[in-house]
Amino acid sequence: MKPTAIYSAALALALAVSSAFAETAVSDAQLQKFAEAYRSIVTLSKEYAPKLKSAADAAAAEAINVEAQSKMVAAVQSAGLSKDEYQGIATQLRNDPALLQRVNDILQKAAGQQ
Protein backbone atom coordinates (compact mmCIF):
# COMPACT_ATOMS: atom_id res chain seq x y z
CA MET A 1 0.00 0.00 0.00
CA LYS A 2 1.37 3.39 -0.97
CA PRO A 3 1.37 6.63 1.08
CA THR A 4 -1.52 7.75 -1.07
CA ALA A 5 -3.71 5.35 0.90
CA ILE A 6 -3.44 7.55 3.97
CA TYR A 7 -4.25 10.62 1.92
CA SER A 8 -7.18 8.73 0.44
CA ALA A 9 -8.38 7.93 3.95
CA ALA A 10 -8.11 11.58 4.94
CA LEU A 11 -9.90 12.64 1.79
CA ALA A 12 -12.62 10.06 2.34
CA LEU A 13 -13.10 11.30 5.87
CA ALA A 14 -13.19 14.89 4.70
CA LEU A 15 -15.36 14.47 1.63
CA ALA A 16 -17.80 11.66 2.42
CA VAL A 17 -21.35 12.80 1.91
CA SER A 18 -23.49 13.29 4.98
CA SER A 19 -27.01 13.98 3.80
CA ALA A 20 -28.25 14.83 7.29
CA PHE A 21 -25.82 17.76 7.48
CA ALA A 22 -25.68 18.84 3.86
CA GLU A 23 -28.15 21.73 4.05
CA THR A 24 -27.31 23.02 7.53
CA ALA A 25 -25.87 26.49 8.05
CA VAL A 26 -22.37 26.35 9.49
CA SER A 27 -21.50 28.64 12.39
CA ASP A 28 -18.14 30.31 12.91
CA ALA A 29 -17.60 28.06 15.94
CA GLN A 30 -18.19 24.95 13.83
CA LEU A 31 -15.77 26.23 11.19
CA GLN A 32 -13.14 26.83 13.87
CA LYS A 33 -13.58 23.23 15.03
CA PHE A 34 -13.47 21.99 11.45
CA ALA A 35 -10.25 23.89 10.78
CA GLU A 36 -8.67 22.50 13.96
CA ALA A 37 -9.64 18.97 12.96
CA TYR A 38 -8.42 19.51 9.40
CA ARG A 39 -5.01 20.69 10.62
CA SER A 40 -4.75 17.59 12.82
CA ILE A 41 -5.70 15.32 9.94
CA VAL A 42 -3.08 16.89 7.68
CA THR A 43 -0.46 16.40 10.41
CA LEU A 44 -1.49 12.77 10.87
CA SER A 45 -1.38 12.21 7.11
CA LYS A 46 2.19 13.51 7.00
CA GLU A 47 3.12 11.34 10.00
CA TYR A 48 1.65 8.14 8.61
CA ALA A 49 2.68 8.46 4.94
CA PRO A 50 6.29 7.32 5.54
CA LYS A 51 5.08 4.52 7.82
CA LEU A 52 2.83 3.23 5.05
CA LYS A 53 5.60 3.54 2.50
CA SER A 54 7.93 1.44 4.63
CA ALA A 55 5.35 -1.18 5.62
CA ALA A 56 6.75 -4.67 5.25
CA ASP A 57 3.67 -6.07 3.52
CA ALA A 58 0.02 -5.44 2.74
CA ALA A 59 -1.14 -6.63 6.16
CA ALA A 60 1.23 -4.25 7.93
CA ALA A 61 0.14 -1.41 5.67
CA GLU A 62 -3.51 -2.16 6.40
CA ALA A 63 -2.83 -2.11 10.15
CA ILE A 64 -1.07 1.24 9.80
CA ASN A 65 -3.95 2.59 7.72
CA VAL A 66 -6.53 1.46 10.29
CA GLU A 67 -4.51 3.09 13.07
CA ALA A 68 -4.23 6.34 11.10
CA GLN A 69 -7.95 6.42 10.36
CA SER A 70 -8.74 5.82 14.01
CA LYS A 71 -6.49 8.70 15.04
CA MET A 72 -8.09 10.95 12.41
CA VAL A 73 -11.56 10.23 13.76
CA ALA A 74 -10.26 10.87 17.29
CA ALA A 75 -8.79 14.19 16.10
CA VAL A 76 -12.15 15.23 14.68
CA GLN A 77 -13.88 14.32 17.93
CA SER A 78 -11.19 16.05 19.98
CA ALA A 79 -11.85 19.23 18.00
CA GLY A 80 -15.48 19.04 19.11
CA LEU A 81 -17.17 17.62 16.03
CA SER A 82 -18.68 14.26 15.25
CA LYS A 83 -17.41 12.40 12.21
CA ASP A 84 -20.74 13.13 10.48
CA GLU A 85 -20.52 16.85 11.28
CA TYR A 86 -16.97 17.00 9.90
CA GLN A 87 -18.00 15.14 6.76
CA GLY A 88 -21.04 17.35 6.34
CA ILE A 89 -18.99 20.53 6.51
CA ALA A 90 -16.45 19.06 4.09
CA THR A 91 -19.27 18.25 1.69
CA GLN A 92 -20.61 21.78 1.91
CA LEU A 93 -17.14 23.18 1.22
CA ARG A 94 -17.14 21.51 -2.19
CA ASN A 95 -20.30 23.35 -3.19
CA ASP A 96 -20.04 26.67 -1.36
CA PRO A 97 -17.11 28.93 -2.36
CA ALA A 98 -17.96 31.47 0.36
CA LEU A 99 -17.85 28.78 3.04
CA LEU A 100 -14.57 27.49 1.65
CA GLN A 101 -13.16 31.02 1.83
CA ARG A 102 -14.22 31.29 5.49
CA VAL A 103 -12.34 28.07 6.29
CA ASN A 104 -9.29 29.22 4.32
CA ASP A 105 -9.31 32.50 6.24
CA ILE A 106 -9.39 30.60 9.55
CA LEU A 107 -6.55 28.32 8.44
CA GLN A 108 -4.42 31.24 7.22
CA LYS A 109 -4.99 33.16 10.43
CA ALA A 110 -4.01 30.11 12.49
CA ALA A 111 -0.89 29.58 10.34
CA GLY A 112 0.10 33.20 10.90
CA GLN A 113 -0.11 32.78 14.66
CA GLN A 114 2.23 29.79 14.77
Backbone as JSON, one array per atom type, in Angstrom:
{
  "sequence": "MKPTAIYSAALALALAVSSAFAETAVSDAQLQKFAEAYRSIVTLSKEYAPKLKSAADAAAAEAINVEAQSKMVAAVQSAGLSKDEYQGIATQLRNDPALLQRVNDILQKAAGQQ",
  "N": [[0.85, -1.18, 0.0], [0.57, 2.18, -0.8], [1.76, 5.52, 0.2], [-0.27, 7.14, -0.62], [-2.59, 5.96, 0.18], [-3.13, 6.73, 2.81], [-3.62, 9.41, 2.42], [-5.84, 9.14, 0.86], [-7.57, 8.06, 2.73], [-7.82, 10.23, 4.47], [-8.97, 12.05, 2.74], [-11.33, 10.71, 2.14], [-12.54, 10.76, 4.64], [-12.83, 13.49, 4.91], [-14.44, 14.21, 2.73], [-16.66, 12.57, 2.45], [-20.09, 12.05, 1.89], [-22.61, 13.46, 3.83], [-25.78, 13.33, 4.23], [-27.57, 14.21, 6.15], [-26.46, 16.49, 7.15], [-26.02, 18.16, 5.11], [-27.47, 20.46, 4.25], [-27.35, 22.27, 6.29], [-26.76, 25.34, 7.98], [-23.55, 26.65, 8.69], [-21.87, 27.5, 11.56], [-19.57, 30.03, 12.8], [-18.17, 29.0, 14.97], [-18.34, 26.24, 14.5], [-16.88, 26.11, 12.14], [-14.37, 26.86, 13.07], [-13.8, 24.64, 14.67], [-13.82, 22.69, 12.68], [-11.62, 23.52, 11.14], [-9.56, 23.17, 13.0], [-9.66, 20.38, 13.33], [-9.1, 19.62, 10.69], [-6.46, 20.56, 10.38], [-5.19, 18.84, 12.19], [-5.68, 16.38, 10.94], [-4.23, 16.66, 8.57], [-1.64, 16.8, 9.64], [-1.48, 14.23, 10.79], [-1.67, 12.72, 8.45], [0.74, 13.36, 7.2], [2.46, 12.27, 9.08], [1.87, 9.53, 8.98], [2.26, 8.75, 6.32], [5.05, 8.1, 5.61], [5.3, 5.83, 7.2], [3.47, 4.07, 6.07], [4.63, 3.8, 3.57], [6.94, 2.42, 4.18], [6.01, 0.02, 5.1], [6.12, -3.46, 5.75], [4.58, -5.36, 4.42], [1.37, -6.0, 2.82], [-0.48, -6.53, 4.85], [0.66, -5.31, 7.08], [0.64, -2.68, 6.19], [-2.1, -2.26, 6.01], [-2.81, -2.42, 8.71], [-1.47, -0.16, 9.67], [-2.85, 1.79, 8.25], [-5.45, 1.51, 9.31], [-4.95, 2.26, 11.94], [-4.17, 4.93, 11.53], [-6.55, 6.03, 10.45], [-8.22, 5.71, 12.64], [-7.01, 7.45, 14.46], [-7.43, 9.83, 13.1], [-10.22, 10.1, 13.18], [-10.47, 10.34, 15.94], [-9.15, 12.77, 16.25], [-10.9, 14.52, 14.99], [-13.1, 14.29, 16.69], [-11.92, 15.2, 19.04], [-11.6, 17.84, 18.4], [-14.12, 18.7, 18.71], [-16.21, 17.98, 17.06], [-18.51, 15.68, 15.55], [-17.88, 12.75, 13.55], [-19.71, 12.7, 11.43], [-20.56, 15.39, 11.39], [-18.17, 16.68, 10.68], [-17.74, 15.53, 8.15], [-20.02, 16.45, 6.87], [-19.63, 19.25, 6.82], [-17.33, 19.3, 5.24], [-18.4, 18.35, 2.86], [-20.16, 20.43, 2.22], [-18.27, 22.41, 1.74], [-17.29, 21.79, -0.75], [-19.24, 22.7, -2.43], [-19.79, 25.32, -1.86], [-18.37, 28.2, -2.34], [-18.04, 30.52, -0.76], [-18.17, 29.58, 1.85], [-15.97, 27.9, 1.83], [-13.98, 29.84, 1.54], [-14.21, 31.1, 4.03], [-13.26, 29.06, 5.72], [-10.65, 28.82, 4.71], [-9.68, 31.35, 5.41], [-9.69, 31.13, 8.21], [-7.81, 29.06, 8.52], [-5.51, 30.28, 7.43], [-5.18, 32.42, 9.19], [-4.66, 31.03, 11.55], [-2.27, 29.78, 10.8], [-0.62, 31.97, 10.59], [-0.33, 32.68, 13.22], [1.3, 30.83, 14.32]],
  "CA": [[0.0, 0.0, 0.0], [1.37, 3.39, -0.97], [1.37, 6.63, 1.08], [-1.52, 7.75, -1.07], [-3.71, 5.35, 0.9], [-3.44, 7.55, 3.97], [-4.25, 10.62, 1.92], [-7.18, 8.73, 0.44], [-8.38, 7.93, 3.95], [-8.11, 11.58, 4.94], [-9.9, 12.64, 1.79], [-12.62, 10.06, 2.34], [-13.1, 11.3, 5.87], [-13.19, 14.89, 4.7], [-15.36, 14.47, 1.63], [-17.8, 11.66, 2.42], [-21.35, 12.8, 1.91], [-23.49, 13.29, 4.98], [-27.01, 13.98, 3.8], [-28.25, 14.83, 7.29], [-25.82, 17.76, 7.48], [-25.68, 18.84, 3.86], [-28.15, 21.73, 4.05], [-27.31, 23.02, 7.53], [-25.87, 26.49, 8.05], [-22.37, 26.35, 9.49], [-21.5, 28.64, 12.39], [-18.14, 30.31, 12.91], [-17.6, 28.06, 15.94], [-18.19, 24.95, 13.83], [-15.77, 26.23, 11.19], [-13.14, 26.83, 13.87], [-13.58, 23.23, 15.03], [-13.47, 21.99, 11.45], [-10.25, 23.89, 10.78], [-8.67, 22.5, 13.96], [-9.64, 18.97, 12.96], [-8.42, 19.51, 9.4], [-5.01, 20.69, 10.62], [-4.75, 17.59, 12.82], [-5.7, 15.32, 9.94], [-3.08, 16.89, 7.68], [-0.46, 16.4, 10.41], [-1.49, 12.77, 10.87], [-1.38, 12.21, 7.11], [2.19, 13.51, 7.0], [3.12, 11.34, 10.0], [1.65, 8.14, 8.61], [2.68, 8.46, 4.94], [6.29, 7.32, 5.54], [5.08, 4.52, 7.82], [2.83, 3.23, 5.05], [5.6, 3.54, 2.5], [7.93, 1.44, 4.63], [5.35, -1.18, 5.62], [6.75, -4.67, 5.25], [3.67, -6.07, 3.52], [0.02, -5.44, 2.74], [-1.14, -6.63, 6.16], [1.23, -4.25, 7.93], [0.14, -1.41, 5.67], [-3.51, -2.16, 6.4], [-2.83, -2.11, 10.15], [-1.07, 1.24, 9.8], [-3.95, 2.59, 7.72], [-6.53, 1.46, 10.29], [-4.51, 3.09, 13.07], [-4.23, 6.34, 11.1], [-7.95, 6.42, 10.36], [-8.74, 5.82, 14.01], [-6.49, 8.7, 15.04], [-8.09, 10.95, 12.41], [-11.56, 10.23, 13.76], [-10.26, 10.87, 17.29], [-8.79, 14.19, 16.1], [-12.15, 15.23, 14.68], [-13.88, 14.32, 17.93], [-11.19, 16.05, 19.98], [-11.85, 19.23, 18.0], [-15.48, 19.04, 19.11], [-17.17, 17.62, 16.03], [-18.68, 14.26, 15.25], [-17.41, 12.4, 12.21], [-20.74, 13.13, 10.48], [-20.52, 16.85, 11.28], [-16.97, 17.0, 9.9], [-18.0, 15.14, 6.76], [-21.04, 17.35, 6.34], [-18.99, 20.53, 6.51], [-16.45, 19.06, 4.09], [-19.27, 18.25, 1.69], [-20.61, 21.78, 1.91], [-17.14, 23.18, 1.22], [-17.14, 21.51, -2.19], [-20.3, 23.35, -3.19], [-20.04, 26.67, -1.36], [-17.11, 28.93, -2.36], [-17.96, 31.47, 0.36], [-17.85, 28.78, 3.04], [-14.57, 27.49, 1.65], [-13.16, 31.02, 1.83], [-14.22, 31.29, 5.49], [-12.34, 28.07, 6.29], [-9.29, 29.22, 4.32], [-9.31, 32.5, 6.24], [-9.39, 30.6, 9.55], [-6.55, 28.32, 8.44], [-4.42, 31.24, 7.22], [-4.99, 33.16, 10.43], [-4.01, 30.11, 12.49], [-0.89, 29.58, 10.34], [0.1, 33.2, 10.9], [-0.11, 32.78, 14.66], [2.23, 29.79, 14.77]],
  "C": [[0.89, 1.24, 0.0], [0.93, 4.48, 0.01], [0.07, 7.29, 0.64], [-2.72, 7.15, -0.37], [-4.11, 6.19, 2.1], [-4.09, 8.85, 3.54], [-5.67, 10.32, 1.44], [-8.1, 8.59, 1.64], [-8.77, 9.31, 4.48], [-9.14, 12.24, 4.03], [-11.29, 12.02, 1.95], [-13.31, 10.58, 3.58], [-13.6, 12.72, 5.64], [-14.32, 15.08, 3.71], [-16.54, 13.52, 1.54], [-19.09, 12.45, 2.6], [-22.14, 12.44, 3.16], [-24.78, 14.04, 4.69], [-27.72, 14.68, 4.94], [-27.7, 16.22, 7.57], [-25.68, 18.67, 6.27], [-26.31, 20.21, 3.7], [-28.09, 22.63, 5.28], [-26.35, 24.19, 7.43], [-24.73, 26.16, 9.01], [-21.96, 27.61, 10.24], [-19.99, 28.86, 12.36], [-17.47, 29.33, 13.88], [-17.39, 26.69, 15.31], [-17.03, 24.99, 12.83], [-14.43, 26.23, 11.9], [-12.79, 25.39, 14.23], [-13.17, 22.42, 13.8], [-12.01, 22.27, 11.08], [-9.24, 23.22, 11.71], [-8.54, 21.02, 13.61], [-8.88, 18.75, 11.65], [-6.91, 19.6, 9.57], [-4.45, 19.41, 11.25], [-4.69, 16.45, 11.82], [-4.54, 15.46, 8.96], [-1.79, 16.45, 8.38], [-0.37, 14.88, 10.5], [-1.17, 12.15, 9.52], [0.12, 12.26, 6.83], [2.96, 12.53, 7.88], [3.02, 9.9, 9.49], [2.1, 7.79, 7.19], [3.99, 7.68, 4.88], [6.15, 5.94, 6.18], [4.43, 3.56, 6.82], [3.82, 2.84, 3.96], [6.58, 2.45, 2.91], [7.31, 0.18, 5.22], [5.92, -2.42, 4.95], [5.88, -5.41, 4.23], [2.29, -5.43, 3.58], [-0.69, -5.48, 4.09], [-0.63, -5.55, 7.11], [0.72, -2.89, 7.48], [-1.31, -1.2, 6.06], [-3.63, -1.81, 7.88], [-2.46, -0.65, 10.39], [-2.21, 2.15, 9.34], [-5.12, 2.64, 8.71], [-6.19, 2.34, 11.49], [-4.61, 4.58, 12.72], [-5.67, 6.82, 11.03], [-8.57, 6.6, 11.73], [-8.28, 7.11, 14.67], [-7.13, 9.92, 14.38], [-9.5, 11.18, 12.96], [-11.45, 10.81, 15.17], [-9.92, 12.36, 17.24], [-10.03, 15.03, 15.82], [-12.98, 15.37, 15.95], [-13.23, 15.21, 18.98], [-11.4, 17.53, 19.68], [-13.28, 19.66, 18.33], [-16.54, 18.77, 18.07], [-17.34, 16.11, 15.99], [-18.11, 14.01, 13.86], [-18.41, 12.88, 11.16], [-20.76, 14.64, 10.31], [-19.34, 17.28, 10.42], [-17.21, 16.7, 8.42], [-19.02, 16.07, 6.11], [-20.47, 18.71, 5.96], [-18.09, 20.38, 5.28], [-17.25, 18.98, 2.8], [-19.75, 19.64, 1.26], [-19.49, 22.62, 1.31], [-16.97, 22.98, -0.28], [-18.11, 22.32, -3.03], [-20.54, 24.8, -2.82], [-18.72, 27.45, -1.29], [-16.96, 29.91, -1.19], [-17.6, 30.75, 1.65], [-16.4, 28.32, 2.99], [-13.63, 28.65, 1.97], [-13.1, 31.28, 3.33], [-13.26, 30.32, 6.16], [-10.91, 28.44, 5.95], [-8.8, 30.4, 5.14], [-8.92, 32.05, 7.64], [-8.04, 29.89, 9.54], [-5.36, 29.25, 8.26], [-4.14, 32.03, 8.48], [-4.26, 32.29, 11.45], [-2.55, 29.88, 12.1], [-0.03, 30.8, 10.65], [0.43, 33.36, 12.37], [0.89, 31.76, 15.17], [3.65, 30.23, 14.66]]
}
